[in-house]
Short mmCIF file of C-alpha atoms in Angstrom, two decimals:
data_model
loop_
_atom_site.label_atom_id
_atom_site.label_comp_id
_atom_site.label_asym_id
_atom_site.label_seq_id
_atom_site.Cartn_x
_atom_site.Cartn_y
_atom_site.Cartn_z
CA MET A 886 185.40 40.61 160.56
CA HIS A 887 182.20 38.58 160.44
CA GLU A 888 181.22 36.96 163.74
CA ASP A 889 180.93 33.52 162.07
CA VAL A 890 184.71 33.39 161.51
CA ARG A 891 185.91 35.45 164.48
CA ASP A 892 186.61 32.27 166.47
CA TYR A 893 189.09 31.20 163.78
CA GLN A 894 191.32 34.26 164.26
CA VAL A 895 194.93 33.37 165.15
CA THR A 896 195.39 35.67 168.13
CA GLN A 897 198.91 34.72 169.29
CA GLU A 898 201.99 34.68 167.09
CA PRO A 899 202.93 31.06 166.30
CA TYR A 900 206.66 30.39 166.38
CA TYR A 901 207.88 29.96 162.82
CA ARG A 902 211.52 30.08 161.77
CA ALA A 903 211.79 31.12 158.12
CA VAL A 904 214.38 29.15 156.13
CA GLY A 905 214.23 31.13 152.86
CA ASP A 906 212.00 33.67 151.16
CA GLU A 907 208.78 31.70 151.76
CA VAL A 908 207.19 34.40 153.93
CA ASP A 909 207.68 37.14 151.31
CA LEU A 910 206.53 34.84 148.50
CA TYR A 911 203.39 33.86 150.38
CA GLU A 912 202.57 37.49 151.17
CA ALA A 913 202.85 38.32 147.47
CA ALA A 914 200.63 35.35 146.60
CA TYR A 915 198.03 36.43 149.14
CA ALA A 916 198.09 39.99 147.77
CA VAL A 917 196.83 38.65 144.43
CA ARG A 918 194.75 35.92 146.16
CA MET A 919 196.65 33.15 144.41
CA PRO A 920 195.62 29.69 145.71
CA MET A 921 198.67 28.08 147.29
CA MET A 922 199.97 24.51 147.50
CA LEU A 923 202.52 23.59 150.19
CA LYS A 924 204.54 20.49 149.34
CA GLY A 925 206.83 18.60 151.65
CA PRO A 926 207.30 15.67 154.02
CA THR A 927 205.11 15.20 157.05
CA GLY A 928 206.09 17.13 160.18
CA CYS A 929 208.34 19.66 158.44
CA GLY A 930 206.37 22.80 159.36
CA LYS A 931 203.75 23.31 156.61
CA THR A 932 200.83 23.70 159.01
CA ARG A 933 202.80 25.95 161.37
CA PHE A 934 203.74 28.12 158.36
CA VAL A 935 200.07 28.59 157.39
CA GLU A 936 199.18 29.45 160.99
CA TYR A 937 202.01 31.98 161.11
CA MET A 938 201.00 33.59 157.82
CA ALA A 939 197.33 33.83 158.90
CA TRP A 940 198.51 35.58 162.08
CA LYS A 941 200.85 37.90 160.14
CA LEU A 942 198.11 38.83 157.65
CA GLY A 943 195.48 39.18 160.38
CA LYS A 944 193.11 36.74 158.66
CA PRO A 945 191.04 33.95 160.23
CA LEU A 946 192.23 30.42 159.42
CA ILE A 947 189.87 27.47 158.95
CA THR A 948 191.77 24.17 158.79
CA VAL A 949 190.36 20.91 157.43
CA ALA A 950 192.24 17.63 157.97
CA CYS A 951 191.35 15.72 154.80
CA ASN A 952 190.60 12.00 154.81
CA GLU A 953 189.27 9.41 152.40
CA ASP A 954 185.81 9.40 153.99
CA MET A 955 185.35 13.14 153.55
CA THR A 956 182.53 14.03 151.17
CA ALA A 957 181.87 17.20 149.24
CA SER A 958 179.08 17.95 151.73
CA ASP A 959 181.63 17.87 154.56
CA LEU A 960 183.40 20.74 152.81
CA VAL A 961 180.54 22.83 151.43
CA GLY A 962 177.70 22.14 153.87
CA ARG A 963 174.40 20.30 154.23
CA TYR A 964 170.83 20.57 155.42
CA LEU A 965 170.33 19.59 159.06
CA LEU A 966 167.15 18.64 160.87
CA ASP A 967 166.23 20.49 164.04
CA ALA A 968 163.08 21.20 166.04
CA ASN A 969 161.91 23.78 163.48
CA GLY A 970 162.45 21.58 160.42
CA THR A 971 165.48 21.77 158.16
CA ARG A 972 168.19 24.40 158.12
CA TRP A 973 171.31 24.82 156.04
CA GLN A 974 174.71 24.72 157.70
CA ASP A 975 177.76 25.98 155.82
CA GLY A 976 180.75 23.65 155.69
CA PRO A 977 184.27 24.97 156.44
CA LEU A 978 185.07 25.79 152.81
CA THR A 979 181.82 27.73 152.35
CA LEU A 980 182.30 29.52 155.67
CA ALA A 981 185.78 30.66 154.60
CA ALA A 982 184.68 31.70 151.10
CA ARG A 983 181.61 33.54 152.34
CA HIS A 984 183.27 35.50 155.15
CA GLY A 985 186.86 35.98 153.99
CA ALA A 986 189.00 33.46 155.85
CA ILE A 987 191.99 31.44 154.67
CA CYS A 988 190.86 27.82 154.18
CA TYR A 989 193.63 25.26 154.64
CA LEU A 990 193.02 21.74 153.34
CA ASP A 991 195.71 19.63 155.01
CA GLU A 992 196.88 16.49 153.14
CA VAL A 993 194.38 17.12 150.38
CA VAL A 994 195.29 13.98 148.43
CA GLU A 995 193.73 11.90 151.19
CA ALA A 996 190.34 13.20 150.03
CA ARG A 997 188.45 11.49 147.20
CA GLN A 998 188.75 12.98 143.72
CA ASP A 999 185.03 13.79 143.56
CA THR A 1000 185.47 15.79 146.76
CA VAL A 1001 188.54 17.69 145.52
CA VAL A 1002 186.70 18.78 142.37
CA VAL A 1003 184.45 21.12 144.38
CA ILE A 1004 187.39 23.49 144.94
CA HIS A 1005 187.93 24.09 141.20
CA PRO A 1006 185.52 27.03 140.72
CA LEU A 1007 187.15 28.78 143.71
CA THR A 1008 190.66 28.42 142.28
CA ASP A 1009 190.26 30.16 138.94
CA ASN A 1010 189.15 33.64 137.92
CA ARG A 1011 185.53 32.84 138.82
CA ARG A 1012 186.20 32.57 142.59
CA VAL A 1013 182.74 31.12 143.18
CA LEU A 1014 181.41 28.11 145.07
CA PRO A 1015 178.20 26.52 143.78
CA LEU A 1016 176.02 25.07 146.55
CA GLU A 1017 173.99 22.74 144.35
CA LYS A 1018 171.80 21.33 147.14
CA LYS A 1019 170.87 24.84 148.19
CA GLY A 1020 170.68 26.36 144.71
CA GLU A 1021 173.09 29.15 145.71
CA LEU A 1022 176.24 30.50 144.10
CA VAL A 1023 178.60 31.87 146.75
CA GLU A 1024 180.94 34.55 145.44
CA ALA A 1025 184.18 34.39 147.39
CA HIS A 1026 184.87 37.27 149.77
CA GLU A 1027 187.77 39.45 148.65
CA ASP A 1028 189.89 38.23 151.62
CA PHE A 1029 189.34 34.51 150.90
CA GLN A 1030 192.29 32.33 149.95
CA LEU A 1031 192.56 28.57 149.52
CA VAL A 1032 195.71 26.73 150.69
CA ILE A 1033 196.32 23.00 150.32
CA SER A 1034 199.19 20.79 151.47
CA TYR A 1035 200.45 17.38 150.62
CA ASN A 1036 203.45 15.11 150.87
CA PRO A 1037 204.56 14.28 147.31
CA GLY A 1038 207.12 11.70 148.45
CA TYR A 1039 204.52 9.58 150.17
CA GLN A 1040 201.81 9.38 147.54
CA SER A 1041 201.16 6.42 145.29
CA LEU A 1042 200.01 7.00 141.72
CA MET A 1043 196.51 6.28 142.99
CA LYS A 1044 196.80 9.14 145.45
CA ASP A 1045 198.22 12.08 143.57
CA LEU A 1046 196.57 15.32 142.59
CA LYS A 1047 195.34 15.61 139.03
CA GLN A 1048 197.12 18.11 136.79
CA SER A 1049 193.80 19.92 136.39
CA THR A 1050 193.95 20.59 140.15
CA LYS A 1051 197.69 21.21 140.55
CA GLN A 1052 197.86 23.85 137.85
CA ARG A 1053 195.39 26.06 139.69
CA PHE A 1054 197.88 26.72 142.49
CA GLY A 1055 201.15 28.41 143.16
CA ALA A 1056 203.47 26.06 145.05
CA LEU A 1057 206.07 26.32 147.78
CA ASP A 1058 208.41 23.42 148.56
CA PHE A 1059 209.11 22.62 152.20
CA GLY A 1060 211.75 20.28 153.53
CA TYR A 1061 213.52 19.63 156.79
CA PRO A 1062 215.58 22.70 157.77
CA GLU A 1063 219.36 22.91 157.71
CA ALA A 1064 220.91 21.37 160.83
CA ASP A 1065 221.65 24.69 162.60
CA VAL A 1066 218.14 26.00 161.95
CA GLU A 1067 216.50 22.74 163.01
CA LYS A 1068 218.60 22.76 166.19
CA GLU A 1069 217.33 26.28 166.93
CA ILE A 1070 213.70 25.21 166.33
CA VAL A 1071 213.94 22.13 168.58
CA SER A 1072 215.62 24.10 171.36
CA HIS A 1073 213.04 26.92 171.15
CA GLU A 1074 210.03 24.59 171.06
CA THR A 1075 211.12 22.29 173.89
CA GLY A 1076 213.48 24.22 176.15
CA VAL A 1077 216.32 21.70 175.84
CA SER A 1078 219.87 22.99 175.45
CA HIS A 1079 221.40 23.59 172.03
CA ASP A 1080 223.72 20.67 172.74
CA VAL A 1081 220.82 18.24 173.29
CA ALA A 1082 218.93 19.70 170.32
CA GLY A 1083 222.03 19.17 168.18
CA LYS A 1084 222.21 15.52 169.20
CA LEU A 1085 218.54 15.01 168.31
CA VAL A 1086 219.11 16.59 164.90
CA GLY A 1087 222.11 14.29 164.43
CA VAL A 1088 219.89 11.25 165.06
CA ALA A 1089 217.35 12.60 162.57
CA GLU A 1090 219.97 13.10 159.86
CA ARG A 1091 221.13 9.48 160.25
CA ALA A 1092 217.52 8.26 159.96
CA ARG A 1093 216.77 10.44 156.93
CA ASN A 1094 219.67 8.82 155.09
CA LEU A 1095 217.79 5.52 155.47
CA LYS A 1096 214.69 6.78 153.65
CA GLY A 1097 214.19 4.51 150.67
CA HIS A 1098 216.52 1.92 152.25
CA GLY A 1099 213.99 0.36 154.59
CA LEU A 1100 212.26 3.47 155.88
CA ASP A 1101 209.27 5.09 154.17
CA GLU A 1102 209.76 8.36 156.03
CA GLY A 1103 212.62 10.01 157.90
CA ILE A 1104 212.40 11.48 161.39
CA SER A 1105 210.46 14.73 161.16
CA THR A 1106 211.10 18.00 162.98
CA ARG A 1107 207.78 17.41 164.79
CA MET A 1108 209.11 14.08 166.14
CA LEU A 1109 212.28 15.80 167.36
CA VAL A 1110 210.12 18.29 169.25
CA HIS A 1111 208.27 15.36 170.86
CA ALA A 1112 211.56 13.77 171.94
CA GLY A 1113 212.96 17.08 173.18
CA SER A 1114 209.81 17.75 175.20
CA LEU A 1115 210.26 14.43 177.00
CA ILE A 1116 213.95 15.09 177.68
CA ALA A 1117 213.04 18.54 179.03
CA ARG A 1118 210.84 16.71 181.58
CA ASP A 1119 213.87 14.68 182.73
CA VAL A 1120 213.01 11.53 180.78
CA ASP A 1121 216.17 9.55 180.00
CA PRO A 1122 217.28 10.63 176.48
CA LEU A 1123 217.61 7.03 175.24
CA ALA A 1124 214.10 6.19 176.41
CA ALA A 1125 212.73 9.48 175.01
CA CYS A 1126 214.28 8.82 171.61
CA ARG A 1127 213.06 5.24 171.50
CA MET A 1128 209.53 6.34 172.34
CA ALA A 1129 209.29 9.50 170.20
CA LEU A 1130 211.64 8.75 167.29
CA VAL A 1131 212.29 5.04 166.76
CA ARG A 1132 209.12 3.16 167.75
CA PRO A 1133 206.65 5.36 165.81
CA LEU A 1134 208.76 5.14 162.66
CA THR A 1135 209.10 1.40 162.07
CA ASP A 1136 208.12 -2.06 163.31
CA ASP A 1137 211.01 -3.79 161.52
CA PRO A 1138 213.35 -5.27 164.19
CA ASP A 1139 216.54 -4.74 162.15
CA MET A 1140 215.64 -1.15 161.32
CA ARG A 1141 214.81 -0.48 164.98
CA ASP A 1142 218.21 -1.86 165.97
CA ALA A 1143 219.90 0.41 163.43
CA LEU A 1144 218.02 3.46 164.69
CA ASP A 1145 218.62 2.55 168.34
CA ALA A 1146 222.34 2.30 167.52
CA ALA A 1147 222.21 5.78 165.98
CA VAL A 1148 220.59 7.10 169.15
CA THR A 1149 223.25 5.55 171.39
CA THR A 1150 225.97 7.12 169.18
CA PHE A 1151 224.71 10.56 170.18
CA PHE A 1152 223.41 9.91 173.69
#
């Protein structure tokens, strides 16, 4: 492994609870270096899944949190000034392509379209990355793979991926796990009892039924882990749920009352 990407190696096994055949499917996709797209609501385990797969495959993982201010140069690299003049610095995408890491672009639709376009030559049979400012054509290392994620339920028409981008990827759908599995995840991640974890999952299921009826998003597994972590530190469950589940989700007084009532039903 090249020293430039050694720091990105996932050295400890991340906890990931498979809910279907996603691990086997991803391994097959990696074997043929298929670019992958992970679709699902926020906080449902997409990032943890990529971390787990990078660990399982023994490949370094370079993660980029995409945002609307991100430019193509932020991904591919730029010239920097130092005491000796100018020098080129690879961006995260170039670093991954050059040295054989998995590059994970999280919430890729947050990036501008002119930024997303730079990934196209890496996601077809060319597997190259043109560095126009440098006049270099980087041929992707044989271990390189590109993975993107996004939340299709949360995007407006203005913020969706173009078909010309989507069709370059294989896709895996992620959702919130079945209740028993989610209970197991929350208990494992926080140390709370299965009984408490079950109550938290019950609150989440009530809230998820309100999505589209006043809530933009349901309570995510990540939020349940936050609440469980507080309860494990002897915070009152009602206060923990208000702080980690209800208040972050909505500012609407009526919706907060409805969610608070759901919490008191279980706790």
